[in-house]
CSV table of N, CA and C in Angstrom, one decimal:
chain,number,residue,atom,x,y,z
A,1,UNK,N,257.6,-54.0,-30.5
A,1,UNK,CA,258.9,-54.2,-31.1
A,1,UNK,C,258.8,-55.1,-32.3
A,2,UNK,N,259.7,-54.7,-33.0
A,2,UNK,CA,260.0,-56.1,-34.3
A,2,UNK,C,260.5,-57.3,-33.8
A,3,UNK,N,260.8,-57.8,-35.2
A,3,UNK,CA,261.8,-59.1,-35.3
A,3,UNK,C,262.6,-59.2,-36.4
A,4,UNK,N,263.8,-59.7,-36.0
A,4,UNK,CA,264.8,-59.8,-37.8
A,4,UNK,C,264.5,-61.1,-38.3
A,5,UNK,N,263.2,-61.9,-37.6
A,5,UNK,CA,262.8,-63.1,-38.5
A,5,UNK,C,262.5,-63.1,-39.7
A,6,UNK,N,262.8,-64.1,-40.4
A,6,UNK,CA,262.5,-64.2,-41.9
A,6,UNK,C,260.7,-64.4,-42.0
A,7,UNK,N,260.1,-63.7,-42.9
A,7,UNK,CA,258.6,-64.2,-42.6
A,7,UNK,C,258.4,-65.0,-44.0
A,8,UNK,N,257.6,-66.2,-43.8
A,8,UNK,CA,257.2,-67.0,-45.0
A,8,UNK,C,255.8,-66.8,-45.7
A,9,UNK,N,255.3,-66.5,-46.5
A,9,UNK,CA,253.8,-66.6,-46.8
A,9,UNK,C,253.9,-67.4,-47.9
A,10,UNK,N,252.8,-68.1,-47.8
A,10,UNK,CA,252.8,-69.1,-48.4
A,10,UNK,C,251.1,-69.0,-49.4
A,11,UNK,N,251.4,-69.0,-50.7
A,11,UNK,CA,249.6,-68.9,-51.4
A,11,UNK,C,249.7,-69.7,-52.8
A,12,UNK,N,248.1,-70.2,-52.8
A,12,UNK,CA,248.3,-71.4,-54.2
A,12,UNK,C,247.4,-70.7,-54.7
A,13,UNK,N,247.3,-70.8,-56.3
A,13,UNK,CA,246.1,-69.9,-57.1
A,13,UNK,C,246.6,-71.0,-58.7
A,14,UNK,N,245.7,-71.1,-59.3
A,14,UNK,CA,245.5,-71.7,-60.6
A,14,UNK,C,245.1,-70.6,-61.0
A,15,UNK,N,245.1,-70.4,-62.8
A,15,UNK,CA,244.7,-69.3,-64.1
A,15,UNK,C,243.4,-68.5,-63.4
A,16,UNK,N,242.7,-69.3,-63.3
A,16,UNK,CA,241.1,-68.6,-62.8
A,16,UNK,C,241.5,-67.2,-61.8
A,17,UNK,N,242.5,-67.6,-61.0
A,17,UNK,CA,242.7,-67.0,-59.7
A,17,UNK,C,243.6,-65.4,-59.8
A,18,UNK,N,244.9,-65.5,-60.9
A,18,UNK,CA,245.4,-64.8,-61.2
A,18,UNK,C,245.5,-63.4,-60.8
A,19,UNK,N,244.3,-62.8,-60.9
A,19,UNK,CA,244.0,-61.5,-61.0
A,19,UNK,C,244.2,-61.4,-59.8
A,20,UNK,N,243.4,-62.2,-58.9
A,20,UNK,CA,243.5,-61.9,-57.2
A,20,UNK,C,244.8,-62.4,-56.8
A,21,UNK,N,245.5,-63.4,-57.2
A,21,UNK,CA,246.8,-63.4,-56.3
A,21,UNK,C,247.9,-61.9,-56.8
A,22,UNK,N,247.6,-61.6,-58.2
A,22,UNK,CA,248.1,-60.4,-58.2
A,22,UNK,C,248.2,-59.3,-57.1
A,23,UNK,N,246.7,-58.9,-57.2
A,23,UNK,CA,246.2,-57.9,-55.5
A,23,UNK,C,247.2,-58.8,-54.0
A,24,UNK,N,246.9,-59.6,-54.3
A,24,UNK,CA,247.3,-60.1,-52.8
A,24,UNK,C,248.9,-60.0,-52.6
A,25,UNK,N,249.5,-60.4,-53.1
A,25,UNK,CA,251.0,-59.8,-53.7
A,25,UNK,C,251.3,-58.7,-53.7
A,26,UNK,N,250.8,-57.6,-54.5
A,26,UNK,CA,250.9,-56.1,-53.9
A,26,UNK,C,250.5,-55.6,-52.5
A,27,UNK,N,249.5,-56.7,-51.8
A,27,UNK,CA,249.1,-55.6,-51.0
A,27,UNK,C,250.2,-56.4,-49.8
A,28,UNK,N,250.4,-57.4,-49.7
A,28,UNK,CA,251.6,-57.9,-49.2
A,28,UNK,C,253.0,-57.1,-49.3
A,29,UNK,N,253.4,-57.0,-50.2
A,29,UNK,CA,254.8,-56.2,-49.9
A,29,UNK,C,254.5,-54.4,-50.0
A,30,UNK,N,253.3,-54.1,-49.9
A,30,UNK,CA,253.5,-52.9,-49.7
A,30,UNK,C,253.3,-52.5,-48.5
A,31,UNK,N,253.0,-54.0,-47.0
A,31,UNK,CA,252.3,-53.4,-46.1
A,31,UNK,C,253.8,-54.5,-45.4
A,32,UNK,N,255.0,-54.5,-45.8
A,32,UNK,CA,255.7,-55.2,-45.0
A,32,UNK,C,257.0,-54.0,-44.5
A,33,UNK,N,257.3,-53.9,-43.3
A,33,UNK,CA,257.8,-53.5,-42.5
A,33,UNK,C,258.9,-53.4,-43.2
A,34,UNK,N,260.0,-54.7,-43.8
A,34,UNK,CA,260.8,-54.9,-44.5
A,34,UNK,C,260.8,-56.0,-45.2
A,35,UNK,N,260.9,-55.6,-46.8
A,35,UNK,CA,260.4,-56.5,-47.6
A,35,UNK,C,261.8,-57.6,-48.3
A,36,UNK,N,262.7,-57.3,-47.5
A,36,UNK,CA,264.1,-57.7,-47.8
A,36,UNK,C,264.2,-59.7,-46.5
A,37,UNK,N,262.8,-59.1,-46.1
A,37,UNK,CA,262.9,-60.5,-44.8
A,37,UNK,C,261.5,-61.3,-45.4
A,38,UNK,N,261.7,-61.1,-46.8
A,38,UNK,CA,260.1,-61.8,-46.5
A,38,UNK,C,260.5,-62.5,-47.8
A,39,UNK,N,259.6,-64.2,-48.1
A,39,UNK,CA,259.2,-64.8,-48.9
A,39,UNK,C,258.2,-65.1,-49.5
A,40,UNK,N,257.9,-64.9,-50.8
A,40,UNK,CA,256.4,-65.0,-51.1
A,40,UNK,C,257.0,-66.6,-51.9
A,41,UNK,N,256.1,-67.6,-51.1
A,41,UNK,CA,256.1,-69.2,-51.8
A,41,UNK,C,255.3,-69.4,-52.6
A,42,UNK,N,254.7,-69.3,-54.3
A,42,UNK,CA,253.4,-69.5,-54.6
A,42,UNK,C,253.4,-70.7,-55.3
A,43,UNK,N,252.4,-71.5,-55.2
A,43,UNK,CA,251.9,-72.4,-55.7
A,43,UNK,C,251.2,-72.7,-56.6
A,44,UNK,N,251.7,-73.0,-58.2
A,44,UNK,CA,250.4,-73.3,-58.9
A,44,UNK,C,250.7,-74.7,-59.7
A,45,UNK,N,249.9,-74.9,-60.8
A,45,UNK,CA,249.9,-76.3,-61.6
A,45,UNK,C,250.8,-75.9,-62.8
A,46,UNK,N,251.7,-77.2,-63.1
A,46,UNK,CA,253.0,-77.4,-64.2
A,46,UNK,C,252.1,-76.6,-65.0
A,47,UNK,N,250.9,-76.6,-65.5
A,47,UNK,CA,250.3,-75.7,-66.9
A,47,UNK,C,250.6,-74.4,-66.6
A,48,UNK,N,250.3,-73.6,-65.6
A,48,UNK,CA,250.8,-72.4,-65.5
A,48,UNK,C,251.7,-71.8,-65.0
A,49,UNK,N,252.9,-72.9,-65.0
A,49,UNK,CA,254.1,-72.2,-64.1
A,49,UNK,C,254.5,-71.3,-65.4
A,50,UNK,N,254.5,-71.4,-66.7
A,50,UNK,CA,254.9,-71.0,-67.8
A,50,UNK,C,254.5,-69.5,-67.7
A,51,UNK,N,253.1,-69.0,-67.0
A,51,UNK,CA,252.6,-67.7,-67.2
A,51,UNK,C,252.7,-67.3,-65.8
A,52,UNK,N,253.8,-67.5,-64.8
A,52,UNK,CA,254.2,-66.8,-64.0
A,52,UNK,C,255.5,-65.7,-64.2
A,53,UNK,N,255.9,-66.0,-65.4
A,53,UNK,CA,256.9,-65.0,-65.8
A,53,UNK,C,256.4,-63.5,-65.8
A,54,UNK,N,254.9,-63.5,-66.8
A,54,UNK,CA,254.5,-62.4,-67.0
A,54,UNK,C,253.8,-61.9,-66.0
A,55,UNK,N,253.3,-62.5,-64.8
A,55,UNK,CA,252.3,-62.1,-63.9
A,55,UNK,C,253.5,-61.6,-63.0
A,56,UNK,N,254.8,-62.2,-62.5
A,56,UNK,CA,256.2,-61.7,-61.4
A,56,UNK,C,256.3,-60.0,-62.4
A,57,UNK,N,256.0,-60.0,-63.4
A,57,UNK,CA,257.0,-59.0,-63.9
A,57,UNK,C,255.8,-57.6,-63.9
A,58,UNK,N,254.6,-58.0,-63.8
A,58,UNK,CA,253.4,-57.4,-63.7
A,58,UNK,C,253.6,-56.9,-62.3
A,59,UNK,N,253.9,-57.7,-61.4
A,59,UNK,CA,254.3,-57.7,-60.0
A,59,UNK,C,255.4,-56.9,-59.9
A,60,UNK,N,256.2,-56.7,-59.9
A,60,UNK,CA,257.5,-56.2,-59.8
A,60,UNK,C,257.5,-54.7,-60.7
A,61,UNK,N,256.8,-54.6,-61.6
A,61,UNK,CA,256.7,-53.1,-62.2
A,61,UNK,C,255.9,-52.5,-61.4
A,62,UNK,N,254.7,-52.9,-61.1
A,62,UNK,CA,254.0,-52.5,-60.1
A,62,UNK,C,254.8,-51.9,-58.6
A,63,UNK,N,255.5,-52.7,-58.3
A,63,UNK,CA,256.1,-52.3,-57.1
A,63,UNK,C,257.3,-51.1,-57.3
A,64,UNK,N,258.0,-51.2,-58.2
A,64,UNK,CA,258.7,-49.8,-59.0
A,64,UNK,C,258.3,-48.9,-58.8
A,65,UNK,N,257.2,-49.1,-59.8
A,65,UNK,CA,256.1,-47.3,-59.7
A,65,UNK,C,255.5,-46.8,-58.6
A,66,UNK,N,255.6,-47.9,-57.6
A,66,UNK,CA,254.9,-47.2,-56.1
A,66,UNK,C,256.6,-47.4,-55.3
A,67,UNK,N,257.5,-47.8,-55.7
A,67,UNK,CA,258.7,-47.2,-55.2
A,67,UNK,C,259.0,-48.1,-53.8
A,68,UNK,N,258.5,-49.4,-54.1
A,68,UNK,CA,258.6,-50.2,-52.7
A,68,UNK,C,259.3,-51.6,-53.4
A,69,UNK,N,260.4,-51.9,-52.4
A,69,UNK,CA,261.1,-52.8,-52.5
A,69,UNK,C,260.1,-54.1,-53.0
A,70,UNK,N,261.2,-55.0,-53.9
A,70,UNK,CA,259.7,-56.5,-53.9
A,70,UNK,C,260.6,-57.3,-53.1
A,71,UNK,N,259.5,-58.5,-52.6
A,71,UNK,CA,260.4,-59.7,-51.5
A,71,UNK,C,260.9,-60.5,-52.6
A,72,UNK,N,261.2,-61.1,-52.1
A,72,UNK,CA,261.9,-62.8,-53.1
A,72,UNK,C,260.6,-63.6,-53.2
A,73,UNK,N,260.4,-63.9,-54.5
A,73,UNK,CA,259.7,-64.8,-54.8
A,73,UNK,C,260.0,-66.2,-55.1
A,74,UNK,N,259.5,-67.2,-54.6
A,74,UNK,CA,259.7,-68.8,-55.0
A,74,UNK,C,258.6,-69.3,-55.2
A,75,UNK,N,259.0,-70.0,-56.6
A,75,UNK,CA,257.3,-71.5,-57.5
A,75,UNK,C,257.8,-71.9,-56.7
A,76,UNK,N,256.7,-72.7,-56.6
A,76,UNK,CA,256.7,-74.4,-56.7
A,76,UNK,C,255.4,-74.8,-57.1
A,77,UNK,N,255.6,-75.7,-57.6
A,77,UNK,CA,254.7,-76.9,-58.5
A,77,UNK,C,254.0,-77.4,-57.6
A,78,UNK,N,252.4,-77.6,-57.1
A,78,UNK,CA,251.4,-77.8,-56.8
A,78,UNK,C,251.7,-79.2,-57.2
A,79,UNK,N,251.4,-80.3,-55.5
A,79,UNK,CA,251.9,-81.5,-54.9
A,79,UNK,C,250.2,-82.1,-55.4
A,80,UNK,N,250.1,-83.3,-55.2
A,80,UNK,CA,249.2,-84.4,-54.6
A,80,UNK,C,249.4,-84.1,-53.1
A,81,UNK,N,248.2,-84.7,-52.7
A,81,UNK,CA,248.1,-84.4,-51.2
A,81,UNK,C,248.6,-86.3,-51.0
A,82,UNK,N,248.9,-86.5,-49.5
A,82,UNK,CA,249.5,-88.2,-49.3
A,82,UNK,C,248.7,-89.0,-49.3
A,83,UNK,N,247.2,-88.8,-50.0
A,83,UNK,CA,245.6,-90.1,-49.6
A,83,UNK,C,245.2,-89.7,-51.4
A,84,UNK,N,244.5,-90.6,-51.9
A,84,UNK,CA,243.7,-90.7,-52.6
A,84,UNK,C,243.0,-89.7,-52.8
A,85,UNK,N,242.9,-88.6,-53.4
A,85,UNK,CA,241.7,-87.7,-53.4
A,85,UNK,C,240.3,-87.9,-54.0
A,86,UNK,N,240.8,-88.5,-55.2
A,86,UNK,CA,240.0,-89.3,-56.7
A,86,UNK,C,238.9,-89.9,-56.2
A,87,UNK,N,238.7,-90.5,-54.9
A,87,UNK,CA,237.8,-91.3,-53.9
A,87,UNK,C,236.8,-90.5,-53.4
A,88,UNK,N,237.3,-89.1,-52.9
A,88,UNK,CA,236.0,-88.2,-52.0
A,88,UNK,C,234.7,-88.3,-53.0
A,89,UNK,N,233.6,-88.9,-52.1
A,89,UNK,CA,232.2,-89.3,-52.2
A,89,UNK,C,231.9,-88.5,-53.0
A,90,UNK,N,230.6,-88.5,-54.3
A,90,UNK,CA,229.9,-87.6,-54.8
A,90,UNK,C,229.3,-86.9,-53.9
A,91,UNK,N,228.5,-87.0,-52.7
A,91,UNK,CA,228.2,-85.8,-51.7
A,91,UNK,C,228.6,-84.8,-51.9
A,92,UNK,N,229.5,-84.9,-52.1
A,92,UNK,CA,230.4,-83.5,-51.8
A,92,UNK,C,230.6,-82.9,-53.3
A,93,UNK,N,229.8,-82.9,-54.3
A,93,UNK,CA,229.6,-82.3,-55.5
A,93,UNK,C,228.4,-80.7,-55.2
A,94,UNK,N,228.4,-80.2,-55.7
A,94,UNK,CA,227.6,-79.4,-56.4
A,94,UNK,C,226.2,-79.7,-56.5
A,95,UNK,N,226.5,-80.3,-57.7
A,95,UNK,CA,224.9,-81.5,-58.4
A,95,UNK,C,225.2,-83.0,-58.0
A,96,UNK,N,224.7,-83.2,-57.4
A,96,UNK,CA,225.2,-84.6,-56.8
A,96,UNK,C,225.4,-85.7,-58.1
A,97,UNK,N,225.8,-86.7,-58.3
A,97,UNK,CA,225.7,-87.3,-59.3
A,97,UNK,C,227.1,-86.8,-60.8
A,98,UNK,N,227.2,-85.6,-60.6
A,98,UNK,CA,227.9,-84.7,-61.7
A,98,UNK,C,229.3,-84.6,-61.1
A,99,UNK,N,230.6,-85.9,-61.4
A,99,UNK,CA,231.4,-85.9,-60.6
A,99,UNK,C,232.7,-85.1,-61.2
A,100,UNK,N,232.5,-84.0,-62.3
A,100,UNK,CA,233.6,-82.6,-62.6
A,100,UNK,C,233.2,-82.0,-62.0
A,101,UNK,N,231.9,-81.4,-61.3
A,101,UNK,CA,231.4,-80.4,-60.7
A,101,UNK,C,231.5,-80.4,-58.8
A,102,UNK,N,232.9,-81.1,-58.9
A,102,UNK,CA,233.3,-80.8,-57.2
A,102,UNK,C,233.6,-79.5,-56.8
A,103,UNK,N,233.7,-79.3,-55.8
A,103,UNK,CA,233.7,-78.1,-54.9
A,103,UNK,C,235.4,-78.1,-55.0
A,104,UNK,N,235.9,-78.9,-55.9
A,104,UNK,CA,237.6,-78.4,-55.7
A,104,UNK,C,238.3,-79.8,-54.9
A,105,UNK,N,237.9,-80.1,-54.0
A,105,UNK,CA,238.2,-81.2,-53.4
A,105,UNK,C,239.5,-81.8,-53.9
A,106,UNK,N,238.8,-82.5,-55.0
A,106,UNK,CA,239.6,-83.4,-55.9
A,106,UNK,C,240.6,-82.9,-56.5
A,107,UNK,N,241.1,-81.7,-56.2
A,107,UNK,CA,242.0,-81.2,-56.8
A,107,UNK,C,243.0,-80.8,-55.8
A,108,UNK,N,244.3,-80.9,-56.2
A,108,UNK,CA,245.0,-80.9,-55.2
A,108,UNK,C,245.6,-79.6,-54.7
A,109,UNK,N,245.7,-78.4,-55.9
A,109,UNK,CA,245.9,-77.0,-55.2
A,109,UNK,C,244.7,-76.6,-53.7
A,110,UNK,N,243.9,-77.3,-53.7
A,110,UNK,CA,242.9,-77.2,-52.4
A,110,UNK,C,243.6,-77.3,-51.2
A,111,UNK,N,244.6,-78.3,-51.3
A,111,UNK,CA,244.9,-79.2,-49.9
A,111,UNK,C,246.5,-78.4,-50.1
A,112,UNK,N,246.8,-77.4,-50.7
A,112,UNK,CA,248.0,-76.8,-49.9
A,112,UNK,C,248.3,-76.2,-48.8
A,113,UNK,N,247.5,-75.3,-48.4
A,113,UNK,CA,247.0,-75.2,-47.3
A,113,UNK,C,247.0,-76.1,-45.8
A,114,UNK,N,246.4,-77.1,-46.2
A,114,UNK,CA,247.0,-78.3,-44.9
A,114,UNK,C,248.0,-79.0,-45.4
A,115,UNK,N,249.1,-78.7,-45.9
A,115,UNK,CA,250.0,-79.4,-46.0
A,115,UNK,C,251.2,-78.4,-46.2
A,116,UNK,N,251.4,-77.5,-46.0
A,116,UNK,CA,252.6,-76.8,-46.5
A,116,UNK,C,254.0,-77.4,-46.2
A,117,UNK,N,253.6,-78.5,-44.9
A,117,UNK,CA,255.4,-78.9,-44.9
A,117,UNK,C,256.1,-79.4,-45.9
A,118,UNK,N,255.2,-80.1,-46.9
A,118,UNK,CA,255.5,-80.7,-48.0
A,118,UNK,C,256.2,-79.5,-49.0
A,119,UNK,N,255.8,-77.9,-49.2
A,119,UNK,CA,256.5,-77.4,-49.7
A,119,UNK,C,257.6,-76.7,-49.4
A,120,UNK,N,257.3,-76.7,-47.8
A,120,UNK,CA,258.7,-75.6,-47.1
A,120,UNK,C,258.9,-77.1,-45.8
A,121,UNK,N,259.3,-77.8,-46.1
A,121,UNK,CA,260.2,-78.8,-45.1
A,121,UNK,C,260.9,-78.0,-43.7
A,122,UNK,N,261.7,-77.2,-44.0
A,122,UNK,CA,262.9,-77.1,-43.7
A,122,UNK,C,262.2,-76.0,-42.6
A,123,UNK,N,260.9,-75.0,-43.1
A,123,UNK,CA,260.7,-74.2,-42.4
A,123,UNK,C,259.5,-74.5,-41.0
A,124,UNK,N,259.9,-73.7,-40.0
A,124,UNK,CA,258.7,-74.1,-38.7
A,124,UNK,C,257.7,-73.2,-38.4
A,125,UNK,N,257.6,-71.9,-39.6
A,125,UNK,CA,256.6,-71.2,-39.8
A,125,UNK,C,256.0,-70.3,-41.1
A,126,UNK,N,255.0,-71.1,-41.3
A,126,UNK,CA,254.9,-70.4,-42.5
A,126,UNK,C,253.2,-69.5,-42.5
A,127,UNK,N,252.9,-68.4,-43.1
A,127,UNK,CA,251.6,-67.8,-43.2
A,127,UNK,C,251.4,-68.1,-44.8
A,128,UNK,N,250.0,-68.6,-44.1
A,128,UNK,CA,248.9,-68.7,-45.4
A,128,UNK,C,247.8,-68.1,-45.6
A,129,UNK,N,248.2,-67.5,-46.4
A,129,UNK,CA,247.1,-66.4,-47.3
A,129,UNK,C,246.3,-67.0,-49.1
């Protein structure tokens, strides 16, 4: 059986990433039961909220031409996580020693994912993709 629950998904992607959160967005609302119950929450940095206009509308024509409803989409602006990140050990580099060449860490669209309450408060379930 269904549910008339609202479904949350929640995904963070920087410029690099674009192309694939695109895919992942089409293949999300074309595989949703009813796409009138669903939120797509995406997450990226103040630099590219600017070129989410063109990538929603890239999204949304897409969804036209295959004739399937789009869900509601909501930004938000990519948080600091609540600790220090700036601190994680060189270890955890690449080249050890070469402290721009982290594995991401240090960057805070990483840690959306363990933290989503910080973007959806209010909500008590959200899916991360």
């Amino acid at each position: 059986g269904g549910t008339d629950r609202e479904v949350h998904v929640l995904m963070a992607s920087d410029r690099d990433q674009f192309p694939g959160l695109l895919v992942a967005l089409l293949s999300v609302a074309r595989n949703l039961a009813d796409p009138s119950k669903c939120t797509l929450h995406l997450v990226v940095g103040s630099e590219e909220m600017s070129l989410m206009d063109e990538l929603l509308s890239c999204f949304r024509s897409e969804l036209r031409d295959l004739r399937v409803p789009a869900p509601r989409v909501e930004l938000h602006e990519v948080r600091w996580p609540p600790f220090n990140i700036t601190r994680f050990p060189t270890f955890m580099t690449k080249d050890p020693g070469v402290d721009d060449n982290l594995w991401g860490y240090r960057k805070p669209l990483i840690w959306t994912k363990v933290y989503p309450h910080h973007y959806l408060p209010s909500l008590s379930r959200v899916l991360w993709l």
